[in-house]
Amino acid sequence: MIVRKTLSRRAVSTLRPTGKCLKSAAATPEKKQPVGWTTEEWDLEKAVVGNYYTPAQVVEKLSNHIIGQGDAKRAVAISLRNRWRRTMIADKELRDDIHPKNILMIGPTGVGKTEISRRMAKLTEAPFIKVEATKFTEVGFKGRDVDSIVDDLYIASMRKAVELTKKRNAPRAKEAAIELILQKLIPDTPDEKEKYRKLFDDGDLNDKEIEFTVTVDEPGGQQVRLDTDEDKAQQGVQGVLFFDHKKDEKRTRKLKKKVSEAFPLITANELEKLMDQKQVQRDAVHLAENHGVVFIDEIDKVVTPSHNKKADASAEGVQQDLLPLIEGSVVTIKDGTPIKTDNILFICSGAFHLASPSEMIAELQGRLPVRVELKALTEDDFYRILTEPTYNILQQNIELLKTEGVTLEFTECAKREIAKLTKLINGEMQNIGARRLITVVEKILEDISFNAEDYVGKTATIDAKMCQEKVADLRKDAKDPTKCFL
């Protein structure tokens, strides 16, 4: 059943974020460890879900980077918050029965489908991957197997687990490093130690030199290796992360440096000592299974239009192969670790220009119950994209040229003209949405960027007339069928 939600304007207005929404979800009273979580898993859960915001907060934060598309923002915000809600349920059997509501995003290219999902994942510590549906083929055909999606997610989860472990152990590593430095500088007496600790905190020991040793891994020791060989990627292994369990072979290196230089090196070395690789692996599996987000783009490209009699033989097979993955199954990844996909959130997206979502196989439609449609961008949307996001494209170019002593200014008329020209060119050529803004702005700034040294100490003002002149060639190419401009 496809879920559609329609709200009146009055209902929407009542859901808009207010000042009360600015309080982080992390401020929610901490609950006791639910049944079924180990202590390590619960510590990991608190580190991840502690960053989960309320739906209104998620929409507010997404709006700092993405213009419009309120329905899509609301859908991912609710899915994100449901992760937190599920974690807080004390009944293990009930918790195991609650699965994420996967999402199907429908809309033309360049309207924010990928960006919404990517920004959503960045709001939390959730591992996130983006894959193209067109890279996969049915088992037996040349191409990648859909199970490699779980391999890629596990790699992302491993990186995230290492990052969280380092963050969790950072205070202990820092204290151990300070203790080691003080032992090198002073005799082991309480009074002197306290005195030197204050000197260290104040930075008065930064120029003192100390001799210390750091541990260095030798080849063959226990280590993490990422294999992204292009040939293996074509065989369905985009990245294999595994641990070599051979006997550790380590050697020490003696160094002599100032305290200010030694402190970060010693801290990093202590951090490595505190790293339990087996626990990191367990954390990675837990993150992948309970917080993983998989964004499958171009899903419409593996849907065969009903009017197309020359369909790709493996297109429907890819949909069939995705079914158990999205519904929930156990996938054994390349290093032999089993991963359950029941609670992985899948977000599929496509333009559906040639095929209709209803032409997907019925079983796959049923596994993507939340459907949101993203609207094509208007001239006003393009203007807002240029001006409202925190790090909008104009601000980025202003800051880039500022590094060379060039002051770049865009008049209000210029901003309006860029939005207008982007809309016109998208209408005359293939509509690529907001990505066209980059083409237009780069064309306008091409001469200034190339000859930046001529503008040092000066102000380069971009007005509407200059925009029209610089972009004239683009519009000319659009009307000439013998030319193609990407």
Coordinates of C-alpha atoms in Angstrom, one line a residue:
M1 CA 0.0 0.0 0.0
I2 CA 1.4 3.4 -1.0
V3 CA 1.2 6.0 1.8
R4 CA 0.2 9.5 0.7
K5 CA -0.3 12.3 3.1
T6 CA -2.1 15.6 2.3
L7 CA -2.2 18.4 4.8
S8 CA -4.1 21.6 4.7
R9 CA -2.2 24.9 4.9
R10 CA -3.5 25.5 8.4
A11 CA -2.3 22.0 9.4
V12 CA 1.1 22.6 7.9
S13 CA 1.5 26.0 9.6
T14 CA 0.9 24.3 13.0
L15 CA 3.8 22.0 12.3
R16 CA 6.4 24.7 11.5
P17 CA 9.4 24.8 13.8
T18 CA 9.2 27.4 16.6
G19 CA 11.7 28.6 19.1
K20 CA 11.0 25.6 21.3
C21 CA 12.3 23.3 18.6
L22 CA 15.9 24.6 19.0
K23 CA 16.4 22.3 22.0
S24 CA 18.4 19.2 20.8
A25 CA 16.9 15.8 21.0
A26 CA 20.0 14.9 23.0
A27 CA 18.4 16.9 25.9
T28 CA 15.6 14.3 26.1
P29 CA 15.8 12.6 29.6
E30 CA 18.1 9.7 29.3
K31 CA 16.3 6.3 29.6
K32 CA 17.7 3.2 31.2
Q33 CA 19.3 0.5 29.1
P34 CA 16.5 -1.4 27.4
V35 CA 16.4 -5.2 27.5
G36 CA 18.3 -6.9 24.7
W37 CA 21.1 -4.3 24.3
T38 CA 24.5 -5.2 25.6
T39 CA 26.4 -2.5 27.5
E40 CA 28.6 -1.8 24.5
E41 CA 25.6 -1.7 22.1
W42 CA 23.8 0.7 24.4
D43 CA 26.8 3.0 24.7
L44 CA 26.9 3.0 20.9
E45 CA 23.2 3.7 20.7
K46 CA 23.5 6.7 23.0
A47 CA 26.3 8.0 20.9
V48 CA 24.3 7.7 17.7
V49 CA 20.6 8.4 18.7
G50 CA 21.8 11.2 21.0
N51 CA 22.2 13.2 17.8
Y52 CA 18.7 12.4 16.5
Y53 CA 16.6 15.5 16.3
T54 CA 12.8 15.9 16.3
P55 CA 11.2 15.9 12.9
A56 CA 10.6 19.7 13.0
Q57 CA 14.3 20.2 13.9
V58 CA 15.4 18.0 11.0
V59 CA 13.3 20.0 8.5
E60 CA 14.7 23.2 9.9
K61 CA 18.2 22.1 9.5
L62 CA 17.7 20.6 6.0
S63 CA 16.2 24.0 5.0
N64 CA 19.5 25.6 5.7
H65 CA 20.9 23.8 2.7
I66 CA 17.9 22.7 0.5
I67 CA 15.2 25.0 -0.8
G68 CA 11.6 23.8 -0.9
Q69 CA 10.6 20.1 -1.2
G70 CA 8.8 20.2 2.1
D71 CA 7.1 16.8 1.6
A72 CA 10.4 15.0 1.1
K73 CA 12.0 16.7 4.1
R74 CA 9.1 15.7 6.3
A75 CA 9.3 12.1 5.1
V76 CA 13.0 11.6 5.9
A77 CA 12.6 13.6 9.2
I78 CA 9.9 11.2 10.4
S79 CA 12.0 8.1 9.3
L80 CA 15.0 9.5 11.2
R81 CA 13.0 10.1 14.4
N82 CA 11.5 6.7 14.2
R83 CA 15.0 5.3 14.6
W84 CA 15.3 7.1 17.9
R85 CA 11.8 6.0 19.0
R86 CA 12.5 2.4 18.2
T87 CA 15.7 2.5 20.3
M88 CA 13.8 3.8 23.3
I89 CA 11.3 0.9 23.3
A90 CA 12.0 -1.4 26.3
D91 CA 10.2 -4.5 25.0
K92 CA 12.8 -6.3 22.9
E93 CA 10.3 -8.5 21.0
L94 CA 8.3 -5.4 20.0
R95 CA 11.4 -3.5 19.1
D96 CA 12.5 -6.4 16.8
D97 CA 9.1 -6.2 15.0
I98 CA 9.4 -2.5 14.2
H99 CA 11.1 -1.9 10.9
P100 CA 11.8 1.3 9.0
K101 CA 9.3 2.6 6.4
N102 CA 11.3 2.7 3.2
I103 CA 10.9 5.7 0.9
L104 CA 10.4 6.2 -2.8
M105 CA 11.3 9.8 -4.0
I106 CA 9.9 10.7 -7.4
G107 CA 11.1 13.9 -9.2
P108 CA 13.2 15.3 -12.0
T109 CA 17.0 15.5 -11.8
G110 CA 18.6 18.3 -9.8
V111 CA 15.7 19.1 -7.4
G112 CA 17.3 17.8 -4.2
K113 CA 16.6 14.0 -3.9
T114 CA 20.1 13.0 -3.2
E115 CA 21.0 16.1 -1.2
I116 CA 18.1 15.6 1.2
S117 CA 19.2 12.0 2.0
R118 CA 22.9 12.9 2.3
R119 CA 22.2 15.9 4.6
M120 CA 19.9 13.7 6.6
A121 CA 22.6 11.2 7.3
K122 CA 25.1 13.9 8.2
L123 CA 22.8 15.1 10.9
T124 CA 23.5 11.9 12.8
E125 CA 26.3 9.4 13.2
A126 CA 24.4 7.0 10.9
P127 CA 26.5 5.3 8.1
F128 CA 25.2 6.3 4.7
I129 CA 25.9 5.1 1.2
K130 CA 24.6 6.2 -2.2
V131 CA 24.5 3.6 -5.1
E132 CA 23.3 3.8 -8.7
A133 CA 20.7 1.2 -9.6
T134 CA 22.0 1.0 -13.1
K135 CA 25.3 -0.5 -11.9
F136 CA 23.6 -3.7 -10.8
T137 CA 22.5 -6.6 -12.8
E138 CA 20.6 -9.8 -12.2
V139 CA 22.7 -12.7 -10.9
G140 CA 24.2 -14.4 -13.9
F141 CA 24.7 -11.3 -15.9
K142 CA 27.9 -9.3 -16.1
G143 CA 27.8 -6.5 -13.5
R144 CA 27.6 -5.9 -9.8
D145 CA 25.5 -8.1 -7.5
V146 CA 23.0 -6.2 -5.3
D147 CA 24.5 -7.9 -2.2
S148 CA 27.6 -5.7 -2.7
I149 CA 25.4 -2.8 -1.4
V150 CA 25.7 -4.4 2.1
D151 CA 29.5 -4.7 1.6
D152 CA 29.7 -0.9 0.9
L153 CA 27.4 -0.1 3.9
Y154 CA 29.6 -2.2 6.1
I155 CA 32.7 -0.3 5.0
A156 CA 30.9 3.0 5.8
S157 CA 29.9 1.5 9.2
M158 CA 33.4 0.5 10.0
R159 CA 34.7 3.9 9.3
K160 CA 32.0 5.4 11.5
A161 CA 32.7 2.8 14.3
V162 CA 36.4 3.7 14.3
E163 CA 35.5 7.4 14.4
L164 CA 33.1 6.9 17.3
T165 CA 35.6 4.7 19.2
K166 CA 38.3 7.4 18.9
K167 CA 35.8 10.0 20.0
R168 CA 34.8 7.9 23.0
N169 CA 38.4 7.1 24.0
A170 CA 39.8 10.6 23.3
P171 CA 39.7 11.8 27.0
R172 CA 41.5 8.7 28.2
A173 CA 44.1 9.0 25.5
K174 CA 44.7 12.6 26.2
E175 CA 45.1 12.0 30.0
A176 CA 47.5 9.1 29.3
A177 CA 49.6 11.4 26.9
I178 CA 49.8 14.1 29.5
E179 CA 50.8 11.6 32.2
L180 CA 53.6 10.3 30.0
I181 CA 54.9 13.8 29.2
L182 CA 54.9 14.8 32.8
Q183 CA 56.8 11.7 33.8
K184 CA 59.5 12.7 31.3
L185 CA 59.8 16.2 32.7
I186 CA 59.5 15.8 36.5
P187 CA 60.2 13.5 39.4
D188 CA 57.3 11.4 40.6
T189 CA 56.2 13.6 43.5
P190 CA 52.6 14.7 44.0
D191 CA 53.4 18.4 44.6
E192 CA 55.6 18.8 41.6
K193 CA 53.2 16.8 39.4
E194 CA 50.3 19.2 40.3
K195 CA 52.5 22.2 39.6
Y196 CA 53.8 20.9 36.3
R197 CA 50.2 19.9 35.3
K198 CA 49.2 23.5 35.7
L199 CA 52.2 24.7 33.6
F200 CA 51.2 22.2 30.9
D201 CA 47.6 23.4 30.8
D202 CA 48.8 27.0 30.6
G203 CA 51.1 26.1 27.7
D204 CA 54.3 27.0 29.6
L205 CA 55.9 23.7 28.8
N206 CA 55.4 23.8 25.0
D207 CA 59.0 24.6 24.2
K208 CA 60.5 21.9 26.5
E209 CA 62.1 19.0 24.6
I210 CA 61.3 15.4 25.5
E211 CA 62.4 12.0 24.2
F212 CA 59.6 9.5 23.7
T213 CA 58.7 6.3 21.8
V214 CA 55.8 5.6 19.6
T215 CA 54.6 2.2 18.3
V216 CA 54.5 1.6 14.6
D217 CA 52.5 -1.2 12.9
E218 CA 54.6 -3.5 10.6
P219 CA 53.1 -5.3 7.5
G220 CA 51.5 -8.5 8.7
G221 CA 50.3 -7.0 12.0
Q222 CA 46.6 -6.6 12.8
Q223 CA 45.4 -3.8 10.6
V224 CA 42.4 -2.5 8.6
R225 CA 42.8 -2.6 4.8
L226 CA 40.5 -1.1 2.3
D227 CA 40.6 -2.7 -1.2
T228 CA 39.1 -0.6 -3.9
D229 CA 40.8 -2.2 -6.9
E230 CA 38.9 -1.2 -10.1
D231 CA 39.0 -4.7 -11.5
K232 CA 37.5 -6.2 -8.4
A233 CA 34.9 -3.5 -8.4
Q234 CA 33.7 -4.7 -11.8
Q235 CA 33.3 -8.2 -10.3
G236 CA 31.0 -6.9 -7.6
V237 CA 33.5 -6.0 -4.9
Q238 CA 33.6 -2.2 -4.7
G239 CA 35.4 -2.2 -1.4
V240 CA 36.3 -5.1 0.9
L241 CA 37.2 -4.2 4.5
F242 CA 38.8 -7.0 6.4
F243 CA 41.1 -7.6 9.4
D244 CA 44.3 -9.6 9.1
H245 CA 44.5 -11.7 12.2
K246 CA 48.1 -12.6 11.9
K247 CA 50.3 -12.2 14.9
D248 CA 50.9 -8.5 15.6
E249 CA 54.3 -7.3 14.5
K250 CA 55.1 -3.9 16.0
R251 CA 58.2 -1.9 16.4
T252 CA 58.9 1.2 18.4
R253 CA 60.5 4.4 17.1
K254 CA 62.3 6.8 19.4
L255 CA 61.7 10.5 18.8
K256 CA 62.8 13.8 20.3
K257 CA 60.5 16.8 19.9
K258 CA 59.1 19.8 21.7
V259 CA 56.1 19.1 24.0
S260 CA 53.8 21.1 21.6
E261 CA 54.8 18.7 18.8
A262 CA 55.0 15.5 20.9
F263 CA 51.6 15.8 22.5
P264 CA 49.5 15.1 19.4
L265 CA 51.8 12.2 18.4
I266 CA 51.6 10.6 21.8
T267 CA 47.9 11.1 22.1
A268 CA 47.4 9.5 18.7
N269 CA 49.6 6.6 19.8
E270 CA 47.7 6.1 23.0
L271 CA 44.4 6.2 21.1
E272 CA 45.6 3.3 18.9
K273 CA 46.5 1.3 22.0
L274 CA 42.9 1.8 23.3
M275 CA 41.4 0.6 20.0
D276 CA 39.9 -2.9 20.4
Q277 CA 39.6 -4.1 16.8
K278 CA 37.1 -6.9 17.6
Q279 CA 34.8 -4.5 19.4
V280 CA 35.1 -2.0 16.5
Q281 CA 33.9 -4.8 14.2
R282 CA 31.0 -5.6 16.5
D283 CA 30.1 -1.9 16.6
A284 CA 30.3 -1.7 12.8
V285 CA 27.8 -4.6 12.4
H286 CA 25.5 -3.0 14.9
L287 CA 25.6 0.4 13.2
A288 CA 25.0 -1.2 9.8
E289 CA 22.1 -3.3 11.0
N290 CA 20.3 -0.7 13.1
H291 CA 21.2 2.7 11.7
G292 CA 22.4 2.1 8.1
V293 CA 20.9 4.3 5.3
V294 CA 21.1 3.2 1.7
F295 CA 20.2 5.7 -1.0
I296 CA 19.5 3.9 -4.4
D297 CA 19.4 6.4 -7.2
E298 CA 18.1 6.0 -10.7
I299 CA 15.7 3.2 -9.6
D300 CA 13.5 4.1 -12.6
K301 CA 16.3 3.0 -15.0
V302 CA 15.7 -0.6 -14.0
V303 CA 11.9 -0.3 -14.5
T304 CA 10.8 -1.4 -18.0
P305 CA 8.2 0.9 -19.6
S306 CA 5.1 -1.0 -20.7
H307 CA 5.5 0.4 -24.3
N308 CA 9.1 -0.8 -24.6
K309 CA 9.3 -4.2 -26.3
K310 CA 13.2 -4.2 -26.3
A311 CA 13.7 -4.2 -22.5
D312 CA 16.9 -5.0 -20.8
A313 CA 16.8 -8.7 -19.9
S314 CA 18.2 -8.1 -16.4
A315 CA 16.2 -5.0 -15.5
E316 CA 13.3 -6.8 -13.9
G317 CA 15.9 -9.2 -12.4
V318 CA 17.5 -6.4 -10.5
Q319 CA 14.2 -5.5 -9.0
Q320 CA 13.6 -9.1 -8.0
D321 CA 17.1 -9.2 -6.4
L322 CA 16.4 -6.1 -4.4
L323 CA 13.3 -7.5 -2.8
P324 CA 14.9 -9.7 -0.1
L325 CA 17.5 -7.0 0.6
I326 CA 14.9 -4.3 1.2
E327 CA 12.3 -6.6 2.9
G328 CA 14.9 -8.0 5.3
S329 CA 17.4 -10.9 5.0
V330 CA 20.8 -12.0 6.2
V331 CA 23.7 -11.1 3.8
T332 CA 27.1 -12.6 4.3
I333 CA 29.7 -10.0 3.3
K334 CA 33.1 -10.7 1.8
D335 CA 34.9 -11.2 5.1
G336 CA 32.3 -13.7 6.3
T337 CA 30.4 -11.4 8.6
P338 CA 26.6 -11.9 8.5
I339 CA 24.6 -8.6 8.3
K340 CA 20.8 -8.4 8.8
T341 CA 19.1 -5.9 6.6
D342 CA 15.7 -5.8 8.4
N343 CA 16.3 -2.4 10.0
I344 CA 18.4 -0.7 7.2
L345 CA 16.5 2.3 5.8
F346 CA 16.3 2.2 2.0
I347 CA 15.5 5.4 0.1
C348 CA 15.0 4.9 -3.6
S349 CA 14.7 7.8 -6.1
G350 CA 14.1 8.3 -9.8
A351 CA 12.8 10.8 -12.3
F352 CA 10.4 8.3 -13.9
H353 CA 10.3 10.2 -17.2
L354 CA 9.9 7.1 -19.4
A355 CA 8.4 4.6 -16.9
S356 CA 5.8 5.1 -14.2
P357 CA 6.3 4.0 -10.5
S358 CA 3.3 1.8 -11.0
E359 CA 5.3 -0.2 -13.6
M360 CA 7.7 -1.4 -10.9
I361 CA 7.0 -4.9 -9.9
A362 CA 4.3 -5.0 -7.3
E363 CA 6.4 -6.6 -4.6
L364 CA 9.0 -3.8 -4.8
Q365 CA 6.3 -1.1 -4.7
G366 CA 5.0 -2.7 -1.5
R367 CA 8.5 -2.5 0.1
L368 CA 8.6 1.2 -0.6
P369 CA 5.5 2.3 1.3
V370 CA 6.2 6.0 1.7
R371 CA 6.0 7.9 -1.6
V372 CA 6.9 11.5 -2.0
E373 CA 6.9 13.6 -5.2
L374 CA 9.5 16.4 -5.6
K375 CA 8.4 19.4 -7.7
A376 CA 10.4 20.9 -10.6
L377 CA 12.2 24.1 -9.6
T378 CA 10.8 27.5 -10.5
E379 CA 12.6 30.8 -11.2
D380 CA 11.9 31.9 -7.6
D381 CA 13.4 28.6 -6.3
F382 CA 16.6 29.2 -8.2
Y383 CA 16.8 32.7 -6.7
R384 CA 16.4 31.3 -3.2
I385 CA 19.0 28.6 -3.9
L386 CA 21.4 31.4 -4.8
T387 CA 20.7 33.5 -1.7
E388 CA 19.3 31.5 1.2
P389 CA 21.4 28.4 2.0
T390 CA 24.2 29.0 4.5
Y391 CA 27.0 28.3 2.0
N392 CA 25.3 29.1 -1.3
I393 CA 27.1 29.0 -4.6
L394 CA 27.5 32.8 -4.8
Q395 CA 29.1 33.0 -1.3
Q396 CA 31.4 30.1 -2.2
N397 CA 32.8 32.0 -5.2
I398 CA 33.1 35.2 -3.2
E399 CA 35.2 33.5 -0.6
L400 CA 37.3 31.7 -3.2
L401 CA 38.3 35.0 -4.9
K402 CA 38.8 36.7 -1.6
T403 CA 41.8 34.4 -1.1
E404 CA 43.5 36.2 -3.9
G405 CA 42.6 39.7 -2.7
V406 CA 39.6 40.1 -5.1
T407 CA 36.3 41.5 -3.8
L408 CA 33.4 40.0 -5.7
E409 CA 29.9 41.5 -5.5
F410 CA 26.6 40.5 -7.1
T411 CA 23.9 43.1 -7.5
E412 CA 20.4 42.2 -6.6
C413 CA 19.5 42.5 -10.3
A414 CA 22.3 40.1 -11.2
K415 CA 21.0 37.4 -8.8
R416 CA 17.5 37.7 -10.3
E417 CA 19.0 37.6 -13.8
I418 CA 21.0 34.4 -13.0
A419 CA 17.8 32.7 -11.7
K420 CA 15.9 33.8 -14.8
L421 CA 18.6 32.7 -17.2
T422 CA 18.9 29.3 -15.4
K423 CA 15.2 28.7 -15.8
L424 CA 15.3 29.7 -19.5
I425 CA 18.3 27.5 -20.4
N426 CA 16.7 24.5 -18.6
G427 CA 13.7 25.1 -20.7
E428 CA 15.7 25.3 -24.0
M429 CA 18.0 22.4 -23.2
Q430 CA 17.7 19.3 -21.1
N431 CA 16.4 20.3 -17.7
I432 CA 19.1 19.4 -15.1
G433 CA 17.5 21.4 -12.3
A434 CA 19.7 23.3 -9.8
R435 CA 22.9 21.9 -11.3
R436 CA 22.4 24.4 -14.2
L437 CA 23.1 27.2 -11.7
I438 CA 26.7 26.0 -11.5
T439 CA 27.1 26.1 -15.3
V440 CA 25.6 29.6 -15.5
V441 CA 27.6 31.1 -12.5
E442 CA 30.9 29.5 -13.8
K443 CA 30.4 31.0 -17.2
I444 CA 29.7 34.4 -15.8
L445 CA 32.9 34.3 -13.6
E446 CA 35.1 32.6 -16.1
D447 CA 37.1 35.7 -17.1
I448 CA 37.4 37.0 -13.6
S449 CA 38.6 33.7 -12.2
F450 CA 41.2 33.3 -15.0
N451 CA 42.5 36.8 -14.7
A452 CA 42.2 37.2 -10.9
E453 CA 45.6 38.9 -10.6
D454 CA 44.3 41.8 -12.6
Y455 CA 41.6 42.4 -10.0
V456 CA 43.8 42.3 -6.8
G457 CA 42.7 45.1 -4.4
K458 CA 39.7 45.9 -6.6
T459 CA 36.0 45.1 -6.5
A460 CA 34.5 43.1 -9.4
T461 CA 30.8 43.9 -9.6
I462 CA 28.5 41.5 -11.4
D463 CA 25.4 43.1 -12.8
A464 CA 22.4 41.9 -14.9
K465 CA 23.9 43.2 -18.2
M466 CA 27.1 41.3 -17.6
C467 CA 25.2 38.1 -16.9
Q468 CA 23.2 38.4 -20.1
E469 CA 26.4 38.9 -22.2
K470 CA 28.4 36.1 -20.6
V471 CA 25.5 33.5 -20.9
A472 CA 24.6 34.5 -24.5
D473 CA 26.8 31.7 -25.9
L474 CA 25.1 29.1 -23.8
R475 CA 21.7 30.1 -25.1
K476 CA 23.0 30.1 -28.6
D477 CA 24.3 26.6 -28.2
A478 CA 21.0 25.5 -26.8
K479 CA 19.2 26.6 -30.0
D480 CA 21.8 25.0 -32.3
P481 CA 21.0 21.3 -32.5
T482 CA 24.5 20.5 -33.9
K483 CA 26.1 21.6 -30.6
C484 CA 25.9 19.9 -27.2
F485 CA 26.8 21.6 -24.0
L486 CA 27.1 19.6 -20.8

